[in-house]
Amino acid sequence: MILPPAPLEPPGATQTLRLASGAELWTIPYAALQQFVANGTFTDRRLLQLAANSGWPDDQLRAALAKPYAVGLVPLANFLYSPAGVAFLQQQTQAFRPLLARGRDLRVEGLRAAILRNAKGGTISSMGILRELPTTFVVELGGPATQRCSSLPCENPQQCTSTLSWWAFLPACLQAAAMNPAASAATAP
């Protein structure tokens, strides 16, 4: 059995998601995300801005962030460690600032570890993956756009490139890849 690496910070750290725009850097606490998903209220104005710029109605976004997807840990790990899975993780983390440890970029390893820790119970969700991040991820809002992994059409262009839309679609794409590794290998970038 493949086990994820030891966390760099305790999972569920209060600074789970950071956003950068130029010289400005801010944190959206996990508790603010939880509150939004639970009851639709905002205690963080940056989260309010992210939700407003997601292209989705709040109720649909909240449901998507909380939705659990059934996955098998072994098939998911097999995908994430395969060449197609590594390519998928590289593409999915390109909008994030590199997480460096001893000069090594740990974006792929960090996201993979969070996904696998979340999958131990047989399900994954956007909120679960965020909770399990081993270190703070910084989304570069002025850099490459976050591209959601789904090829479903977007009713609004923001639905294809917003940070929250990316998080909402990630578990569904992972479930599909773990359930059908041959198809995911054929569609990997």
mmCIF file of C-alpha atoms in Angstrom:
data_model
loop_
_atom_site.group_PDB
_atom_site.id
_atom_site.type_symbol
_atom_site.label_atom_id
_atom_site.label_comp_id
_atom_site.label_asym_id
_atom_site.label_seq_id
_atom_site.Cartn_x
_atom_site.Cartn_y
_atom_site.Cartn_z
ATOM 1 C CA MET A 1 0.000 0.000 0.000
ATOM 2 C CA ILE A 2 1.274 3.469 -0.879
ATOM 3 C CA LEU A 3 1.163 5.956 1.969
ATOM 4 C CA PRO A 4 1.325 9.721 1.490
ATOM 5 C CA PRO A 5 4.408 11.510 2.808
ATOM 6 C CA ALA A 6 4.403 13.030 6.277
ATOM 7 C CA PRO A 7 2.751 16.462 6.385
ATOM 8 C CA LEU A 8 4.852 19.616 6.329
ATOM 9 C CA GLU A 9 2.290 21.358 8.544
ATOM 10 C CA PRO A 10 -0.581 19.763 10.442
ATOM 11 C CA PRO A 11 -3.526 19.088 8.078
ATOM 12 C CA GLY A 12 -6.325 21.557 8.622
ATOM 13 C CA ALA A 13 -3.946 24.414 9.413
ATOM 14 C CA THR A 14 -5.788 27.718 9.634
ATOM 15 C CA GLN A 15 -4.021 29.084 6.558
ATOM 16 C CA THR A 16 -5.144 26.477 4.084
ATOM 17 C CA LEU A 17 -5.521 28.631 1.011
ATOM 18 C CA ARG A 18 -3.611 31.777 0.190
ATOM 19 C CA LEU A 19 -4.170 34.055 -2.772
ATOM 20 C CA ALA A 20 -1.685 36.421 -4.364
ATOM 21 C CA SER A 21 -2.346 39.276 -6.745
ATOM 22 C CA GLY A 22 0.758 41.292 -7.484
ATOM 23 C CA ALA A 23 2.332 42.256 -4.176
ATOM 24 C CA GLU A 24 -0.861 41.549 -2.239
ATOM 25 C CA LEU A 25 -1.098 38.239 -0.379
ATOM 26 C CA TRP A 26 -4.040 37.147 1.729
ATOM 27 C CA THR A 27 -5.316 34.050 3.493
ATOM 28 C CA ILE A 28 -8.755 32.495 3.446
ATOM 29 C CA PRO A 29 -9.069 30.478 6.643
ATOM 30 C CA TYR A 30 -10.495 26.998 6.310
ATOM 31 C CA ALA A 31 -13.132 27.910 8.913
ATOM 32 C CA ALA A 32 -14.455 30.660 6.595
ATOM 33 C CA LEU A 33 -14.757 28.127 3.770
ATOM 34 C CA GLN A 34 -16.531 25.695 6.116
ATOM 35 C CA GLN A 35 -19.006 28.356 7.184
ATOM 36 C CA PHE A 36 -19.764 29.324 3.589
ATOM 37 C CA VAL A 37 -20.341 25.677 2.605
ATOM 38 C CA ALA A 38 -22.434 24.973 5.714
ATOM 39 C CA ASN A 39 -24.812 27.929 5.640
ATOM 40 C CA GLY A 40 -23.918 30.285 2.793
ATOM 41 C CA THR A 41 -22.646 33.117 4.992
ATOM 42 C CA PHE A 42 -19.366 34.905 4.509
ATOM 43 C CA THR A 43 -16.967 35.936 7.252
ATOM 44 C CA ASP A 44 -14.141 36.640 4.811
ATOM 45 C CA ARG A 45 -14.456 39.312 2.143
ATOM 46 C CA ARG A 46 -11.864 37.628 -0.118
ATOM 47 C CA LEU A 47 -13.926 34.458 -0.074
ATOM 48 C CA LEU A 48 -16.973 36.548 -0.952
ATOM 49 C CA GLN A 49 -15.015 37.939 -3.935
ATOM 50 C CA LEU A 50 -13.909 34.448 -5.003
ATOM 51 C CA ALA A 51 -17.482 33.161 -4.843
ATOM 52 C CA ALA A 52 -18.803 36.182 -6.749
ATOM 53 C CA ASN A 53 -16.127 35.691 -9.417
ATOM 54 C CA SER A 54 -16.652 31.926 -9.702
ATOM 55 C CA GLY A 55 -19.427 32.166 -12.260
ATOM 56 C CA TRP A 56 -21.661 29.900 -10.153
ATOM 57 C CA PRO A 57 -24.680 30.663 -7.955
ATOM 58 C CA ASP A 58 -23.677 30.331 -4.288
ATOM 59 C CA ASP A 59 -25.972 27.354 -3.630
ATOM 60 C CA GLN A 60 -24.503 25.349 -6.532
ATOM 61 C CA LEU A 61 -20.953 26.258 -5.526
ATOM 62 C CA ARG A 62 -21.571 25.266 -1.898
ATOM 63 C CA ALA A 63 -23.048 21.916 -2.949
ATOM 64 C CA ALA A 64 -20.144 21.226 -5.313
ATOM 65 C CA LEU A 65 -17.476 22.031 -2.706
ATOM 66 C CA ALA A 66 -19.103 19.699 -0.156
ATOM 67 C CA LYS A 67 -20.093 16.840 -2.491
ATOM 68 C CA PRO A 68 -18.383 13.534 -1.634
ATOM 69 C CA TYR A 69 -17.139 11.266 -4.421
ATOM 70 C CA ALA A 70 -16.595 7.552 -3.798
ATOM 71 C CA VAL A 71 -13.048 6.438 -4.634
ATOM 72 C CA GLY A 72 -10.861 3.452 -3.995
ATOM 73 C CA LEU A 73 -7.592 4.466 -2.347
ATOM 74 C CA VAL A 74 -5.456 1.991 -4.334
ATOM 75 C CA PRO A 75 -6.832 2.838 -7.811
ATOM 76 C CA LEU A 76 -6.585 6.542 -6.996
ATOM 77 C CA ALA A 77 -2.987 6.184 -5.767
ATOM 78 C CA ASN A 78 -2.120 4.118 -8.831
ATOM 79 C CA PHE A 79 -3.420 6.914 -11.040
ATOM 80 C CA LEU A 80 -1.737 9.732 -9.090
ATOM 81 C CA TYR A 81 1.665 8.008 -9.220
ATOM 82 C CA SER A 82 1.355 7.016 -12.898
ATOM 83 C CA PRO A 83 2.855 9.204 -15.662
ATOM 84 C CA ALA A 84 -0.677 10.314 -16.600
ATOM 85 C CA GLY A 85 -1.440 11.150 -12.958
ATOM 86 C CA VAL A 86 1.772 13.141 -12.507
ATOM 87 C CA ALA A 87 0.979 15.068 -15.717
ATOM 88 C CA PHE A 88 -2.540 15.697 -14.405
ATOM 89 C CA LEU A 89 -1.209 17.007 -11.076
ATOM 90 C CA GLN A 90 1.361 19.207 -12.843
ATOM 91 C CA GLN A 91 -1.360 20.727 -15.007
ATOM 92 C CA GLN A 92 -3.701 21.167 -12.052
ATOM 93 C CA THR A 93 -1.087 22.979 -9.932
ATOM 94 C CA GLN A 94 0.321 25.320 -12.577
ATOM 95 C CA ALA A 95 -1.548 28.340 -11.173
ATOM 96 C CA PHE A 96 -0.050 27.766 -7.724
ATOM 97 C CA ARG A 97 3.122 29.339 -6.453
ATOM 98 C CA PRO A 98 5.821 26.708 -6.121
ATOM 99 C CA LEU A 99 6.093 25.222 -2.653
ATOM 100 C CA LEU A 100 9.812 24.807 -2.143
ATOM 101 C CA ALA A 101 11.675 22.532 0.225
ATOM 102 C CA ARG A 102 15.432 22.270 -0.207
ATOM 103 C CA GLY A 103 15.088 23.832 -3.653
ATOM 104 C CA ARG A 104 12.509 21.268 -4.800
ATOM 105 C CA ASP A 105 9.040 22.202 -6.079
ATOM 106 C CA LEU A 106 6.481 20.334 -3.950
ATOM 107 C CA ARG A 107 3.194 21.389 -5.560
ATOM 108 C CA VAL A 108 2.539 17.966 -7.095
ATOM 109 C CA GLU A 109 3.578 16.070 -3.968
ATOM 110 C CA GLY A 110 1.557 18.374 -1.707
ATOM 111 C CA LEU A 111 -1.654 18.047 -3.694
ATOM 112 C CA ARG A 112 -1.164 14.280 -4.123
ATOM 113 C CA ALA A 113 -0.653 13.866 -0.359
ATOM 114 C CA ALA A 114 -3.821 15.848 0.424
ATOM 115 C CA ILE A 115 -5.870 13.829 -2.060
ATOM 116 C CA LEU A 116 -4.653 10.483 -0.723
ATOM 117 C CA ARG A 117 -5.124 11.467 2.931
ATOM 118 C CA ASN A 118 -8.668 12.548 2.118
ATOM 119 C CA ALA A 119 -9.345 9.304 0.207
ATOM 120 C CA LYS A 120 -8.456 7.009 3.124
ATOM 121 C CA GLY A 121 -12.115 6.829 4.146
ATOM 122 C CA GLY A 122 -13.304 5.871 0.648
ATOM 123 C CA THR A 123 -14.521 9.307 -0.431
ATOM 124 C CA ILE A 124 -12.996 12.614 -1.477
ATOM 125 C CA SER A 125 -14.414 16.114 -1.637
ATOM 126 C CA SER A 126 -13.114 19.570 -2.401
ATOM 127 C CA MET A 127 -13.374 20.591 1.243
ATOM 128 C CA GLY A 128 -11.702 17.369 2.358
ATOM 129 C CA ILE A 129 -8.756 17.875 0.019
ATOM 130 C CA LEU A 130 -8.378 21.495 1.173
ATOM 131 C CA ARG A 131 -8.464 20.384 4.809
ATOM 132 C CA GLU A 132 -5.686 17.860 4.175
ATOM 133 C CA LEU A 133 -3.236 20.135 2.373
ATOM 134 C CA PRO A 134 0.160 19.554 4.005
ATOM 135 C CA THR A 135 1.175 23.171 3.619
ATOM 136 C CA THR A 136 -0.292 26.463 2.516
ATOM 137 C CA PHE A 137 -0.947 26.641 -1.228
ATOM 138 C CA VAL A 138 -0.711 30.077 -2.820
ATOM 139 C CA VAL A 139 -2.859 30.684 -5.901
ATOM 140 C CA GLU A 140 -1.270 33.268 -8.202
ATOM 141 C CA LEU A 141 -4.323 35.199 -9.396
ATOM 142 C CA GLY A 142 -2.227 37.265 -11.808
ATOM 143 C CA GLY A 143 -0.429 34.223 -13.230
ATOM 144 C CA PRO A 144 -1.696 31.348 -15.347
ATOM 145 C CA ALA A 145 -5.431 30.865 -14.942
ATOM 146 C CA THR A 146 -6.588 27.884 -12.942
ATOM 147 C CA GLN A 147 -8.072 25.522 -15.493
ATOM 148 C CA ARG A 148 -10.683 23.139 -14.230
ATOM 149 C CA CYS A 149 -10.140 19.553 -15.256
ATOM 150 C CA SER A 150 -13.614 19.067 -16.712
ATOM 151 C CA SER A 151 -14.390 19.455 -20.393
ATOM 152 C CA LEU A 152 -18.055 20.267 -19.683
ATOM 153 C CA PRO A 153 -19.142 23.523 -21.329
ATOM 154 C CA CYS A 154 -19.167 26.693 -19.259
ATOM 155 C CA GLU A 155 -22.254 28.882 -19.186
ATOM 156 C CA ASN A 156 -20.042 31.699 -17.942
ATOM 157 C CA PRO A 157 -16.298 31.960 -18.799
ATOM 158 C CA GLN A 158 -15.473 32.356 -15.090
ATOM 159 C CA GLN A 159 -16.757 28.828 -14.493
ATOM 160 C CA CYS A 160 -13.810 27.502 -16.521
ATOM 161 C CA THR A 161 -11.049 29.515 -14.848
ATOM 162 C CA SER A 162 -12.069 30.504 -11.305
ATOM 163 C CA THR A 163 -10.202 29.109 -8.311
ATOM 164 C CA LEU A 164 -13.372 27.860 -6.598
ATOM 165 C CA SER A 165 -14.622 26.230 -9.785
ATOM 166 C CA TRP A 166 -11.266 24.453 -10.064
ATOM 167 C CA TRP A 167 -11.619 23.135 -6.498
ATOM 168 C CA ALA A 168 -15.237 22.110 -7.096
ATOM 169 C CA PHE A 169 -14.400 19.993 -10.162
ATOM 170 C CA LEU A 170 -11.174 18.401 -8.916
ATOM 171 C CA PRO A 171 -12.732 15.481 -6.942
ATOM 172 C CA ALA A 172 -15.031 14.493 -9.823
ATOM 173 C CA CYS A 173 -12.082 14.369 -12.229
ATOM 174 C CA LEU A 174 -10.071 12.313 -9.749
ATOM 175 C CA GLN A 175 -12.948 9.881 -9.268
ATOM 176 C CA ALA A 176 -13.280 9.446 -13.043
ATOM 177 C CA ALA A 177 -9.532 8.899 -13.455
ATOM 178 C CA ALA A 178 -9.390 6.332 -10.653
ATOM 179 C CA MET A 179 -12.373 4.445 -12.038
ATOM 180 C CA ASN A 180 -11.094 4.430 -15.620
ATOM 181 C CA PRO A 181 -7.281 4.619 -15.672
ATOM 182 C CA ALA A 182 -7.052 3.693 -19.387
ATOM 183 C CA ALA A 183 -9.250 6.637 -20.408
ATOM 184 C CA SER A 184 -7.382 9.068 -18.145
ATOM 185 C CA ALA A 185 -4.043 7.929 -19.573
ATOM 186 C CA ALA A 186 -5.341 8.597 -23.081
ATOM 187 C CA THR A 187 -6.537 12.119 -22.222
ATOM 188 C CA ALA A 188 -3.557 13.234 -20.131
ATOM 189 C CA PRO A 189 -1.843 16.369 -21.466
#
